[in-house]
Amino acid sequence: MEIKERIKQILQYVGGKENVKNAWHCITRLRFELKDKEKIDVEAIKKMDCVLGTAFAKEQFQIVIGVGVEKYYEELVEQLGIDANAPVEAALDEKKKDFVTWFMDVVSGIFGPVVPAIAGAGMIKGLMGGLVALGVITNTTDTYKVIDMLASGVFNFLPFFLAVSAAKKFRTSEYLAVAIAAIIMYPTMIEAAQAGEISAFMLFGMIPVPVFNYSSSVIPIIFGVWGLSYIHKWVDKIIPSAAKTVVVPTITLFIAGLFTLLVVGPVGIYCGKGLAWIIGSLFSVSPTLAGIVMGAIRPISILVGMHHAMTPVALENFSTLGYDQLMPMMFIANLAIVGAVAACYFKADTQREKQIAGSSVISGILGITEPALFGVLTKYKKAFIAATVASTVGSAFIGTFGVRLFGYITSSIFSIPAYIGPWFGYAAIGWVMTLAISFGLAYVLIRKPEDEKEEKSQVRKEADVQDEQKSPSELSAPAAGKVIPMQEIQDPVFSEGALGECIGVDPVDGKIVAPADGKIMHLADTLHAVGIQAGSVEILIHVGIDTVDMNGEGFQSKVKEGQSVQRGQELLHVDLQKIKEAGHPATVIMIVTNTEDFQIIEPAAHGNIKAGEPLMKVKMG
C-alpha cells in the first residue's frame, strides 16, 4: 500500500480531517492534537502494517512509524492542507518562542508566497522609474499610465495579497482576512487620508478611528489578520453549531474589523514608519556607514534566516520615498556570496565538491543563495569571511554614491535592467568590485592540502568511514547511570518493543555518547534523538520521554548528520534539570531499530553503569 493510501486510512481512523486541530512529527512518530479523542479507532491503527505502535501523552495522540516518518508527514500535511515546511513549528508551543524567532517565522512565511507577484510588478516599476530618471520617457503619457497600472496595482493593493498569505500562516479564514484588507483599503479611508482634512472618524460620536492611507502598507494587515485568527477561534467556540454559518463570520468581522481600525492598524503604521526611520536615520548620518552595516550583516542574516526582516522596510521605503537603497545592497551581498563560492569551485579537491559549488554559483546568480551558504560556505569558513568583506566594501561603495531602485525586485542577474538610470554606472562598478574582491580574497584564503601526508590523512579518514560497515558485537552505554530493563521504561512504545529491542539508562549527568563506531544518520530538529548506523546495526538514541515537547531547550548537539563518530564520542549534552522541570523522565533509551535482522539482542549489564561500558549484546541471525 502506498504512503498516500496509508495516510488516508490514518486520517479516517483518527476521526477525519475535521477532527485534527494540529499535526507534527518527531524522529519516529506522527503526533496529533485532536478535537475529540473518542473518535480514534486505536485498534484499527495498530493493525496497519506501517504502524509500530500508538500512545497518548499530554493531550497528544502519537502514531509510531519509525525513522522514515518524514515521508508520512509530508503526505499528511498535503492531505490536511497545512504548511509542509512547518514540521517543527507545528510542534512548538508558540508561547515558548522568543519574539525574534516568532517574527522571522511570520515574515518569511507570509512574504514567501507573495514574492512572485511583487517581484514581477517590481521589475516593471523599476524599469519605468529608471527610464523616467534618464529622461527617455515621461510620466505624463497614456502609455506610461497604462504600464504604471501593471506595475503599481500589486503594490497599491498589497494588503490584499498579504491578507491571503497571512491567513494561511495564522491558519484562519482567507476570505475574512481579505475582508479585513478591504476594510482598511475602502475608498472612504484612503480618500480621507489623501485629503488630509481630518485625522480621525468619530465612531458612535465619541470613539476616534485614526485615518491613515493603508495603500502599500505591510505591517497593519499582518497584525490585523493575526488578531482575526484569535477572534475567529474565540467566536467559533462560543457560538452554537446551529448558528455558526451566519453568526460567526458576522461577529468575527465586526470585532476584528474594529480591532484593526482602532488598534493594530495604527500600531502597524507607526511600526512600519519606525523601522523605515531607523534605517533612514542610518543613511542620513552616513550612506557609507549604512552600506558598511548592511553589507556586513547581510550574509550572516541569510544564514540564520533573518534577512526577511528587511523586506517590510524596503516596501515601506517604496511607499513613502518612492525608492529604496537597501535592495541594491542585498544584490551586492548575493554577488559577494557567488564570488566566494566560485573561488571554492577552483579550490575543491573532489568532483562532488566542484559540482556542489558550480550549481550553487548558478543558483546564486539567479537570486537563491541558500545552497551556496549552507552547501559550501559553511564548510569553507574563510570563504564566508571573504564574502562578508566583499559585501561590506561593495555595499559601502554603492551607498556612498546613492544607488537606488524604484520598485521591489528579486536580487538576481535578471534585476540588472531595473538599475538603468543615473546610478547605473556606480551600481555596475559596485558589482564588479564585489565579485573581484570576494573571488580573489576567497581564492587566497582557501588552501589545498600542501603535501602527501595531508592527502594520505584524507584517505585514512575515508577508510575509517568504510570500516563503519563492520558490525559491533556489543553496544556501549550511551550515558552513565542506572540500567533500566526495556519492560520498565515509562513509555509503552519503547517498553513493548514497538521500535525494536531497547534498554534504558537513568542518567546521572548530561553527557550522551556514541554506543559504537558509526555514522550519524538522523539528528532530530529538537535534538532529543540521534540515529546511528554502526555497520549493519541501526541504533536510535532517544533522550527522555516526550522531550520533543521541549523544542531543543536544554539540549546541545556535539555532532551533525553525516558525521562519522567513534565509540564513546559525545553526541549530545543535555540539561537534566531542565528535563526534570519540564516534567519529563530523563531516561536515555538505546534502541536497535532493525531488531529483526539479529538472532540475539540481550542486555550485557545490570545496576549502575558508566558511559562507554558494555550494555547490550548483538548477534546476527
Coordinates of C-alpha atoms in Angstrom, one line a residue:
M1 CA 0.0 0.0 0.0
E2 CA 1.3 3.5 -0.9
I3 CA 2.0 6.1 1.7
K4 CA -0.8 8.2 0.3
E5 CA -3.4 5.5 1.0
R6 CA -2.0 4.8 4.4
I7 CA -2.3 8.4 5.4
K8 CA -5.9 8.4 4.1
Q9 CA -6.6 5.5 6.4
I10 CA -4.9 7.1 9.4
L11 CA -6.9 10.3 8.9
Q12 CA -10.1 8.2 8.7
Y13 CA -9.2 6.3 11.9
V14 CA -8.4 9.5 13.9
G15 CA -11.9 10.8 13.1
G16 CA -11.3 12.5 9.8
K17 CA -9.5 15.7 8.7
E18 CA -12.1 17.8 10.6
N19 CA -11.1 16.2 13.9
V20 CA -7.4 17.3 13.5
K21 CA -6.5 20.5 15.3
N22 CA -2.8 20.2 14.7
A23 CA -0.2 17.7 13.5
W24 CA 3.5 17.4 13.6
H25 CA 6.2 14.8 14.0
C26 CA 9.4 13.9 15.8
I27 CA 12.1 11.5 14.7
T28 CA 9.8 8.4 14.9
R29 CA 6.2 9.4 15.5
L30 CA 3.3 11.3 13.9
R31 CA 1.8 13.5 16.7
F32 CA -1.8 14.7 16.6
E33 CA -3.8 17.2 18.6
L34 CA -7.4 16.2 18.1
K35 CA -10.7 17.8 18.9
D36 CA -12.4 14.6 20.0
K37 CA -10.3 11.6 21.2
E38 CA -13.3 9.4 21.4
K39 CA -13.4 9.3 17.6
I40 CA -10.0 7.5 17.4
D41 CA -10.0 3.9 16.3
V42 CA -6.8 2.8 18.1
E43 CA -7.1 -0.9 17.2
A44 CA -7.6 -0.2 13.5
I45 CA -4.5 2.0 13.5
K46 CA -2.4 -0.6 15.3
K47 CA -3.3 -3.2 12.7
M48 CA -1.9 -1.1 9.9
D49 CA 1.4 -2.6 8.5
C50 CA 3.2 0.7 8.7
V51 CA 2.4 1.4 12.3
L52 CA 4.7 0.1 15.0
G53 CA 2.5 1.3 17.9
T54 CA 0.4 4.1 19.4
A55 CA 0.5 6.2 22.6
F56 CA -1.3 9.0 24.3
A57 CA 0.8 11.7 26.0
K58 CA -0.1 15.2 27.3
E59 CA -3.2 15.5 25.1
Q60 CA -1.3 14.2 22.1
F61 CA -2.1 11.1 20.1
Q62 CA 1.0 9.5 18.8
I63 CA 1.4 7.0 16.0
V64 CA 4.8 5.3 15.9
I65 CA 6.0 5.0 12.3
G66 CA 9.8 4.7 12.7
V67 CA 12.7 6.7 11.3
G68 CA 11.0 7.1 8.0
V69 CA 8.3 9.3 9.5
E70 CA 9.2 12.4 7.4
K71 CA 7.7 10.9 4.3
Y72 CA 4.5 10.1 6.0
Y73 CA 4.4 13.6 7.5
E74 CA 4.9 15.2 4.0
E75 CA 1.9 13.3 2.7
L76 CA -0.1 14.1 5.9
V77 CA 0.3 17.9 5.5
E78 CA -0.6 17.6 1.9
Q79 CA -3.9 16.0 2.7
L80 CA -4.6 18.3 5.6
G81 CA -3.6 21.3 3.6
I82 CA -1.2 22.7 6.2
D83 CA 2.3 24.1 5.7
A84 CA 4.6 21.4 4.6
N85 CA 7.6 23.4 5.8
A86 CA 6.4 23.5 9.4
P87 CA 7.1 20.1 10.9
V88 CA 9.0 21.6 13.7
E89 CA 6.9 24.8 14.0
A90 CA 3.7 22.9 14.5
A91 CA 5.2 21.0 17.4
L92 CA 6.3 24.2 19.1
D93 CA 4.4 25.9 21.8
E94 CA 4.2 29.4 20.3
K95 CA 4.4 30.9 23.7
K96 CA 7.8 29.4 24.2
K97 CA 9.2 31.1 21.1
D98 CA 11.2 34.2 21.6
F99 CA 9.9 37.3 19.8
V100 CA 12.7 37.4 17.2
T101 CA 12.2 33.7 16.2
W102 CA 8.4 34.3 16.0
F103 CA 8.8 37.4 14.0
M104 CA 11.2 35.8 11.5
D105 CA 9.0 32.8 11.1
V106 CA 6.0 35.1 10.4
V107 CA 7.7 37.4 8.0
S108 CA 9.3 34.6 5.9
G109 CA 6.1 32.6 5.9
I110 CA 4.0 35.5 4.8
F111 CA 6.3 37.1 2.2
G112 CA 7.5 33.9 0.6
P113 CA 4.2 33.1 -1.4
V114 CA 3.8 36.8 -2.3
V115 CA 7.3 37.3 -3.8
P116 CA 6.4 36.3 -7.4
A117 CA 3.7 39.0 -7.6
I118 CA 5.7 41.8 -6.1
A119 CA 8.9 40.8 -7.9
G120 CA 7.2 40.8 -11.3
A121 CA 5.5 44.1 -10.7
G122 CA 8.6 45.5 -9.1
M123 CA 10.7 44.7 -12.2
I124 CA 8.3 46.6 -14.4
K125 CA 8.2 49.5 -12.0
G126 CA 11.9 49.6 -11.6
L127 CA 12.5 49.7 -15.4
M128 CA 9.9 52.5 -15.8
G129 CA 11.4 54.5 -12.9
G130 CA 14.9 54.2 -14.5
L131 CA 13.7 55.3 -17.9
V132 CA 11.9 58.3 -16.4
A133 CA 15.1 59.2 -14.4
L134 CA 17.1 59.1 -17.7
G135 CA 14.6 61.3 -19.5
V136 CA 13.9 58.6 -22.0
I137 CA 10.2 58.7 -21.2
T138 CA 7.9 61.0 -19.2
N139 CA 5.3 60.0 -16.6
T140 CA 2.6 62.1 -18.3
T141 CA 1.8 59.9 -21.4
D142 CA -1.0 57.5 -21.6
T143 CA 1.5 54.7 -22.4
Y144 CA 3.3 55.3 -19.1
K145 CA 0.0 55.4 -17.2
V146 CA -1.1 52.1 -18.6
I147 CA 2.2 50.4 -17.8
D148 CA 2.2 52.0 -14.4
M149 CA -1.1 50.3 -13.7
L150 CA 0.5 47.0 -14.5
A151 CA 3.4 47.8 -12.1
S152 CA 1.7 49.7 -9.3
G153 CA -1.5 47.7 -8.9
V154 CA 0.2 45.0 -6.8
F155 CA 1.9 47.5 -4.5
N156 CA -1.1 49.7 -4.1
F157 CA -3.3 46.8 -3.1
L158 CA -0.5 44.9 -1.3
P159 CA -2.7 44.4 1.8
F160 CA -5.0 42.1 -0.1
F161 CA -2.1 39.8 -1.2
L162 CA -0.6 39.8 2.3
A163 CA -4.0 39.1 3.8
V164 CA -4.3 35.8 2.0
S165 CA -0.7 34.8 2.8
A166 CA -1.1 35.8 6.4
A167 CA -4.3 33.9 6.8
K168 CA -2.6 30.7 5.7
K169 CA 0.3 31.4 8.1
F170 CA -2.0 32.1 11.0
R171 CA -4.5 29.3 9.9
T172 CA -7.6 31.4 9.7
S173 CA -10.2 32.1 7.1
E174 CA -8.7 33.6 3.9
Y175 CA -11.9 35.3 2.9
L176 CA -12.3 37.0 6.3
A177 CA -8.7 38.1 6.0
V178 CA -9.4 39.6 2.6
A179 CA -12.4 41.3 4.2
I180 CA -10.1 42.9 6.8
A181 CA -7.9 44.2 3.9
A182 CA -11.0 45.6 2.2
I183 CA -11.9 47.5 5.4
I184 CA -8.6 49.3 5.7
M185 CA -8.4 49.9 1.9
Y186 CA -12.0 51.1 1.5
P187 CA -12.1 54.4 -0.5
T188 CA -13.6 56.3 2.4
M189 CA -10.5 55.7 4.5
I190 CA -8.0 56.2 1.6
E191 CA -9.6 59.4 0.3
A192 CA -9.8 60.9 3.7
A193 CA -6.1 60.2 4.3
Q194 CA -5.1 61.6 1.0
A195 CA -7.2 64.7 1.5
G196 CA -5.6 65.3 4.9
E197 CA -8.5 67.3 6.3
I198 CA -9.3 65.0 9.2
S199 CA -7.2 62.9 11.5
A200 CA -10.0 60.5 12.7
F201 CA -13.6 59.4 12.2
M202 CA -15.7 59.5 15.3
L203 CA -17.4 56.2 15.9
F204 CA -20.6 56.5 17.9
G205 CA -19.7 60.2 18.2
M206 CA -17.1 59.5 20.8
I207 CA -14.5 56.8 19.7
P208 CA -11.8 58.2 17.3
V209 CA -10.9 55.9 14.4
P210 CA -7.5 57.1 13.2
V211 CA -7.3 57.9 9.5
F212 CA -4.3 56.5 7.6
N213 CA -3.5 55.7 4.0
Y214 CA -3.1 51.9 4.2
S215 CA -2.2 51.6 0.5
S216 CA 1.1 49.7 0.0
S217 CA 1.3 49.1 3.8
V218 CA 2.6 45.9 5.2
I219 CA 2.6 45.6 8.9
P220 CA -1.0 46.7 9.6
I221 CA -2.7 43.9 7.6
I222 CA -0.3 41.3 9.2
F223 CA -1.3 42.5 12.6
G224 CA -4.9 42.6 11.6
V225 CA -5.0 39.0 10.3
W226 CA -3.1 37.9 13.4
G227 CA -5.8 39.4 15.6
L228 CA -8.5 37.9 13.3
S229 CA -7.1 34.4 13.9
Y230 CA -7.7 34.6 17.6
I231 CA -11.0 36.5 17.4
H232 CA -12.3 33.9 14.9
K233 CA -11.4 31.0 17.2
W234 CA -13.0 32.6 20.2
V235 CA -16.2 33.4 18.4
D236 CA -16.4 30.0 16.8
K237 CA -16.0 28.4 20.3
I238 CA -18.9 30.3 21.9
I239 CA -21.5 30.2 19.2
P240 CA -23.8 27.2 18.9
S241 CA -23.3 24.9 15.9
A242 CA -26.8 25.8 14.5
A243 CA -25.9 29.5 14.2
K244 CA -22.3 29.2 13.1
T245 CA -22.8 29.7 9.4
V246 CA -24.1 33.3 9.6
V247 CA -23.4 34.5 13.2
V248 CA -19.7 33.5 13.4
P249 CA -18.4 35.5 10.4
T250 CA -20.7 38.4 11.3
I251 CA -19.4 38.8 14.8
T252 CA -15.8 38.0 13.8
L253 CA -15.7 40.6 11.0
F254 CA -17.3 43.3 13.2
I255 CA -14.9 42.7 16.1
A256 CA -11.8 42.0 14.1
G257 CA -12.5 45.0 11.8
L258 CA -12.8 47.4 14.6
F259 CA -9.8 45.9 16.4
T260 CA -7.8 46.5 13.2
L261 CA -9.0 50.1 12.6
L262 CA -8.7 51.1 16.3
V263 CA -5.7 49.3 17.5
V264 CA -3.4 47.1 15.4
G265 CA -3.8 49.1 12.1
P266 CA -2.5 52.4 13.6
V267 CA 0.2 50.5 15.6
G268 CA 1.3 48.7 12.4
I269 CA 1.5 52.1 10.6
Y270 CA 3.8 53.5 13.3
C271 CA 5.9 50.3 13.5
G272 CA 6.5 50.4 9.7
K273 CA 7.4 54.1 9.8
G274 CA 9.6 53.4 12.8
L275 CA 11.5 50.7 11.1
A276 CA 12.0 52.9 8.0
W277 CA 13.0 55.8 10.2
I278 CA 15.7 53.7 11.9
I279 CA 17.2 52.6 8.6
G280 CA 16.7 56.1 7.1
S281 CA 18.5 57.7 10.1
L282 CA 21.5 55.4 9.4
F283 CA 21.6 56.7 5.8
S284 CA 21.1 60.3 6.8
V285 CA 24.1 60.0 9.2
S286 CA 26.3 58.5 6.5
P287 CA 25.3 56.5 3.4
T288 CA 28.7 54.9 3.6
L289 CA 28.2 53.8 7.2
A290 CA 24.8 52.4 6.2
G291 CA 26.4 50.4 3.5
I292 CA 29.1 49.1 5.8
V293 CA 26.5 48.0 8.4
M294 CA 24.0 46.5 5.9
G295 CA 26.7 44.8 3.9
A296 CA 28.4 43.2 6.9
I297 CA 25.2 41.8 8.4
R298 CA 23.5 40.6 5.2
P299 CA 25.4 37.3 4.6
I300 CA 25.0 36.1 8.2
S301 CA 21.4 37.3 8.3
I302 CA 20.6 35.0 5.3
L303 CA 22.4 32.1 7.1
V304 CA 20.2 32.5 10.2
G305 CA 17.0 33.3 8.3
M306 CA 16.8 36.9 9.5
H307 CA 17.1 38.5 6.0
H308 CA 13.4 38.6 5.5
A309 CA 13.1 41.3 8.2
M310 CA 14.4 43.9 5.6
T311 CA 11.5 43.2 3.2
P312 CA 8.9 45.3 5.1
V313 CA 11.4 48.1 5.4
A314 CA 12.1 48.1 1.7
L315 CA 8.4 48.1 0.9
E316 CA 7.9 51.0 3.3
N317 CA 10.6 52.9 1.6
F318 CA 9.0 52.4 -1.8
S319 CA 5.7 53.5 -0.4
T320 CA 6.9 56.7 1.4
L321 CA 10.0 57.7 -0.5
G322 CA 9.3 56.2 -4.0
Y323 CA 12.7 54.4 -4.0
D324 CA 14.8 52.1 -1.8
Q325 CA 18.6 51.8 -1.2
L326 CA 18.5 48.5 0.7
M327 CA 17.7 46.2 -2.2
P328 CA 20.8 47.2 -4.2
M329 CA 22.8 46.2 -1.1
M330 CA 21.0 42.9 -1.0
F331 CA 22.1 42.2 -4.6
I332 CA 25.7 43.2 -3.7
A333 CA 25.6 40.6 -0.8
N334 CA 24.4 37.9 -3.2
L335 CA 27.2 38.7 -5.7
A336 CA 29.7 38.5 -2.8
I337 CA 28.5 35.1 -1.9
V338 CA 28.6 34.0 -5.6
G339 CA 32.2 35.2 -6.0
A340 CA 33.4 33.4 -2.9
V341 CA 31.7 30.1 -3.9
A342 CA 33.2 30.4 -7.4
A343 CA 36.6 30.5 -5.7
C344 CA 35.7 27.4 -3.8
Y345 CA 34.9 25.7 -7.1
F346 CA 38.5 26.1 -8.2
K347 CA 39.9 25.1 -4.8
A348 CA 37.7 22.0 -4.4
D349 CA 39.5 18.7 -4.1
T350 CA 36.8 16.3 -5.4
Q351 CA 34.4 16.3 -8.3
R352 CA 31.4 16.2 -6.0
E353 CA 32.6 19.4 -4.2
K354 CA 33.0 21.0 -7.6
Q355 CA 29.5 20.0 -8.7
I356 CA 28.0 21.4 -5.5
A357 CA 29.9 24.7 -5.8
G358 CA 29.2 25.0 -9.5
S359 CA 25.4 24.5 -9.1
S360 CA 25.5 27.0 -6.1
V361 CA 27.1 29.6 -8.3
I362 CA 24.3 29.3 -10.8
S363 CA 21.5 29.4 -8.2
G364 CA 23.2 32.4 -6.5
I365 CA 23.3 34.3 -9.8
L366 CA 19.6 33.6 -10.1
G367 CA 19.0 35.0 -6.6
I368 CA 18.9 31.9 -4.5
T369 CA 21.9 31.9 -2.2
E370 CA 20.9 29.3 0.4
P371 CA 22.6 26.4 -1.5
A372 CA 25.8 28.4 -1.6
L373 CA 25.7 29.3 2.1
F374 CA 24.7 26.0 3.5
G375 CA 26.2 23.7 0.9
V376 CA 29.6 25.5 0.5
L377 CA 30.4 28.5 2.7
T378 CA 29.6 26.7 6.0
K379 CA 32.4 24.3 5.1
Y380 CA 34.8 26.9 3.7
K381 CA 34.6 29.4 6.6
K382 CA 37.4 31.6 5.2
A383 CA 35.4 31.9 2.0
F384 CA 32.4 33.1 4.1
I385 CA 34.6 35.7 5.7
A386 CA 35.7 36.8 2.2
A387 CA 32.1 37.1 1.1
T388 CA 31.3 39.2 4.1
V389 CA 34.2 41.5 3.5
A390 CA 33.3 41.9 -0.2
S391 CA 29.6 42.6 0.7
T392 CA 30.7 45.2 3.2
V393 CA 33.0 47.0 0.8
G394 CA 30.6 46.8 -2.2
S395 CA 27.6 48.0 -0.1
A396 CA 29.6 50.9 1.3
F397 CA 30.6 51.9 -2.3
I398 CA 27.1 51.9 -3.7
G399 CA 25.7 53.5 -0.5
T400 CA 28.2 56.4 -0.9
F401 CA 27.0 57.1 -4.4
G402 CA 23.3 56.7 -3.6
V403 CA 22.5 53.7 -5.8
R404 CA 18.7 53.1 -5.5
L405 CA 15.8 51.2 -7.0
F406 CA 12.3 52.4 -7.8
G407 CA 10.5 49.1 -7.4
Y408 CA 10.8 45.8 -5.5
I409 CA 12.7 43.2 -7.4
T410 CA 14.5 40.0 -6.7
S411 CA 18.3 40.2 -6.2
S412 CA 19.3 38.3 -9.3
I413 CA 21.0 38.8 -12.6
F414 CA 17.6 39.5 -14.1
S415 CA 17.2 42.5 -12.0
I416 CA 20.1 44.4 -13.7
P417 CA 17.9 46.2 -16.2
A418 CA 15.9 47.8 -13.3
Y419 CA 19.0 49.7 -12.3
I420 CA 19.0 51.7 -15.6
G421 CA 19.2 55.3 -14.6
P422 CA 21.7 57.9 -13.2
W423 CA 23.2 55.5 -10.7
F424 CA 23.7 52.6 -13.1
G425 CA 27.4 53.2 -13.6
Y426 CA 28.1 53.2 -9.9
A427 CA 26.0 50.1 -9.5
A428 CA 28.0 48.3 -12.2
I429 CA 31.3 49.3 -10.6
G430 CA 30.0 48.0 -7.3
W431 CA 29.0 44.7 -8.8
V432 CA 32.4 44.1 -10.5
M433 CA 34.2 45.3 -7.4
T434 CA 32.3 42.9 -5.2
L435 CA 32.8 39.9 -7.4
A436 CA 36.5 40.6 -7.7
I437 CA 37.1 41.1 -4.0
S438 CA 35.1 38.0 -2.9
F439 CA 36.6 35.7 -5.5
G440 CA 40.2 37.0 -5.0
L441 CA 40.1 37.0 -1.3
A442 CA 38.5 33.6 -1.0
Y443 CA 40.9 32.1 -3.5
V444 CA 43.9 33.4 -1.5
L445 CA 42.4 32.3 1.9
I446 CA 41.4 28.8 1.0
R447 CA 44.3 26.4 1.0
K448 CA 44.6 22.9 -0.6
P449 CA 46.5 20.1 1.0
E450 CA 50.1 21.0 0.7
D451 CA 51.8 17.6 0.8
E452 CA 51.2 13.9 0.5
K453 CA 50.8 13.5 4.2
E454 CA 47.6 15.5 4.3
E455 CA 46.3 13.6 1.3
K456 CA 47.1 10.3 3.0
S457 CA 45.3 11.5 6.1
Q458 CA 42.2 12.2 4.0
V459 CA 42.5 8.6 2.6
R460 CA 42.7 7.3 6.1
K461 CA 39.5 9.2 7.0
E462 CA 37.7 7.7 4.1
A463 CA 38.9 4.3 5.1
D464 CA 37.6 4.9 8.6
V465 CA 34.2 5.6 7.1
Q466 CA 34.3 2.3 5.2
D467 CA 35.3 0.5 8.4
E468 CA 31.9 1.6 9.9
Q469 CA 30.4 -1.2 7.8
K470 CA 31.8 -3.7 10.3
S471 CA 29.1 -4.6 12.8
P472 CA 29.8 -4.4 16.5
S473 CA 29.1 -7.4 18.7
E474 CA 28.2 -5.2 21.6
L475 CA 26.9 -1.7 22.2
S476 CA 28.2 0.5 24.9
A477 CA 26.1 2.5 27.4
P478 CA 25.2 5.9 25.9
A479 CA 25.1 7.5 29.3
A480 CA 26.2 6.9 32.9
G481 CA 23.5 5.8 35.4
K482 CA 21.2 3.0 36.4
V483 CA 20.3 0.4 33.8
I484 CA 16.5 0.2 33.2
P485 CA 15.2 -3.0 31.5
M486 CA 13.0 -2.5 28.4
Q487 CA 9.8 -3.6 30.2
E488 CA 10.3 -0.9 32.9
I489 CA 10.7 2.1 30.5
Q490 CA 7.9 4.6 31.1
D491 CA 6.6 4.7 27.6
P492 CA 4.7 1.8 26.0
V493 CA 6.2 2.5 22.6
F494 CA 9.6 1.5 24.0
S495 CA 8.6 -0.9 26.7
E496 CA 6.5 -3.0 24.3
G497 CA 9.3 -3.0 21.7
A498 CA 7.4 -1.2 19.0
L499 CA 10.5 0.3 17.6
G500 CA 12.7 -2.7 18.4
E501 CA 14.6 -4.2 21.3
C502 CA 15.9 -1.5 23.6
I503 CA 17.3 -0.7 27.0
G504 CA 17.3 2.4 29.1
V505 CA 19.6 4.3 31.4
D506 CA 18.5 6.7 34.2
P507 CA 21.4 9.2 33.6
V508 CA 23.4 10.8 36.4
D509 CA 24.9 13.5 34.1
G510 CA 24.0 15.1 30.8
K511 CA 26.8 13.6 28.6
I512 CA 25.3 11.3 25.9
V513 CA 27.9 9.3 23.9
A514 CA 28.1 7.0 20.9
P515 CA 27.5 3.3 21.7
A516 CA 29.6 2.2 18.8
D517 CA 31.7 3.4 15.9
G518 CA 29.4 4.6 13.1
K519 CA 27.8 7.4 11.2
I520 CA 25.1 9.9 12.3
M521 CA 22.1 9.2 10.0
H522 CA 19.4 11.2 11.8
L523 CA 19.5 14.1 14.2
A524 CA 16.2 15.4 15.4
D525 CA 15.5 19.1 15.0
T526 CA 14.7 19.2 18.6
L527 CA 18.0 17.4 19.4
H528 CA 16.3 14.8 21.7
A529 CA 17.1 11.8 19.4
V530 CA 20.1 10.6 17.3
G531 CA 20.1 7.8 14.8
I532 CA 23.4 6.0 14.2
Q533 CA 24.4 3.4 11.5
A534 CA 27.0 1.1 13.1
G535 CA 27.8 -1.3 10.3
S536 CA 24.6 -3.3 9.9
V537 CA 23.2 -2.2 13.3
E538 CA 20.7 0.6 13.2
I539 CA 20.7 2.4 16.5
L540 CA 18.4 5.1 17.9
I541 CA 19.4 7.1 21.0
H542 CA 16.3 8.7 22.5
V543 CA 16.9 11.1 25.4
G544 CA 13.9 11.4 27.8
I545 CA 10.2 10.6 27.4
D546 CA 8.2 13.1 25.3
T547 CA 11.1 15.6 25.4
V548 CA 10.3 16.5 21.8
D549 CA 7.9 19.0 23.5
M550 CA 10.9 20.9 24.9
N551 CA 11.8 22.1 21.4
G552 CA 15.5 21.6 22.0
E553 CA 15.6 23.7 25.2
G554 CA 18.4 22.2 27.4
F555 CA 19.8 20.1 24.5
Q556 CA 23.1 20.8 22.8
S557 CA 24.3 18.8 19.8
K558 CA 28.0 17.9 19.5
V559 CA 27.6 16.2 16.1
K560 CA 25.8 16.7 12.8
E561 CA 24.1 14.5 10.3
G562 CA 26.5 12.6 8.0
Q563 CA 29.4 12.8 10.5
S564 CA 31.4 9.7 11.5
V565 CA 31.7 9.1 15.2
Q566 CA 33.7 6.7 17.4
R567 CA 32.5 4.7 20.4
G568 CA 32.4 6.9 23.4
Q569 CA 32.4 10.2 21.5
E570 CA 30.0 12.8 22.9
L571 CA 26.9 13.1 20.8
L572 CA 24.7 15.4 22.9
H573 CA 24.9 17.3 26.1
V574 CA 21.6 17.7 27.9
D575 CA 20.5 19.7 31.0
L576 CA 18.9 17.1 33.2
Q577 CA 17.5 19.8 35.5
K578 CA 15.5 21.4 32.6
I579 CA 14.1 18.0 31.6
K580 CA 13.0 17.5 35.2
E581 CA 11.5 21.0 35.4
A582 CA 9.6 20.3 32.2
G583 CA 8.0 17.2 33.9
H584 CA 9.6 14.5 31.7
P585 CA 11.5 11.4 32.7
A586 CA 15.1 11.8 31.6
T587 CA 15.6 8.1 30.7
V588 CA 18.2 7.6 27.9
I589 CA 16.9 4.8 25.6
M590 CA 19.0 2.9 23.2
I591 CA 17.0 1.0 20.5
V592 CA 18.1 -1.4 17.8
T593 CA 15.6 -0.4 15.2
N594 CA 16.3 -3.3 12.8
T595 CA 15.9 -5.9 15.5
E596 CA 14.5 -8.4 13.0
D597 CA 18.0 -8.7 11.4
F598 CA 19.5 -10.2 14.5
Q599 CA 19.4 -13.6 16.2
I600 CA 20.3 -12.3 19.7
I601 CA 19.9 -8.9 21.3
E602 CA 20.2 -9.0 25.1
P603 CA 21.4 -6.8 28.0
A604 CA 25.0 -7.1 28.9
A605 CA 24.8 -5.2 32.2
H606 CA 22.6 -4.5 35.2
G607 CA 22.6 -2.0 38.0
N608 CA 24.8 1.1 37.7
I609 CA 27.0 1.6 34.6
K610 CA 29.4 4.1 33.3
A611 CA 29.1 5.6 29.9
G612 CA 31.1 3.5 27.3
E613 CA 30.8 0.3 29.3
P614 CA 29.2 -2.7 27.5
L615 CA 25.4 -2.5 27.8
M616 CA 23.9 -4.7 25.0
K617 CA 25.0 -7.7 23.0
V618 CA 24.0 -8.2 19.4
K619 CA 24.4 -11.2 17.1
M620 CA 23.4 -11.5 13.5
G621 CA 20.7 -14.0 12.6

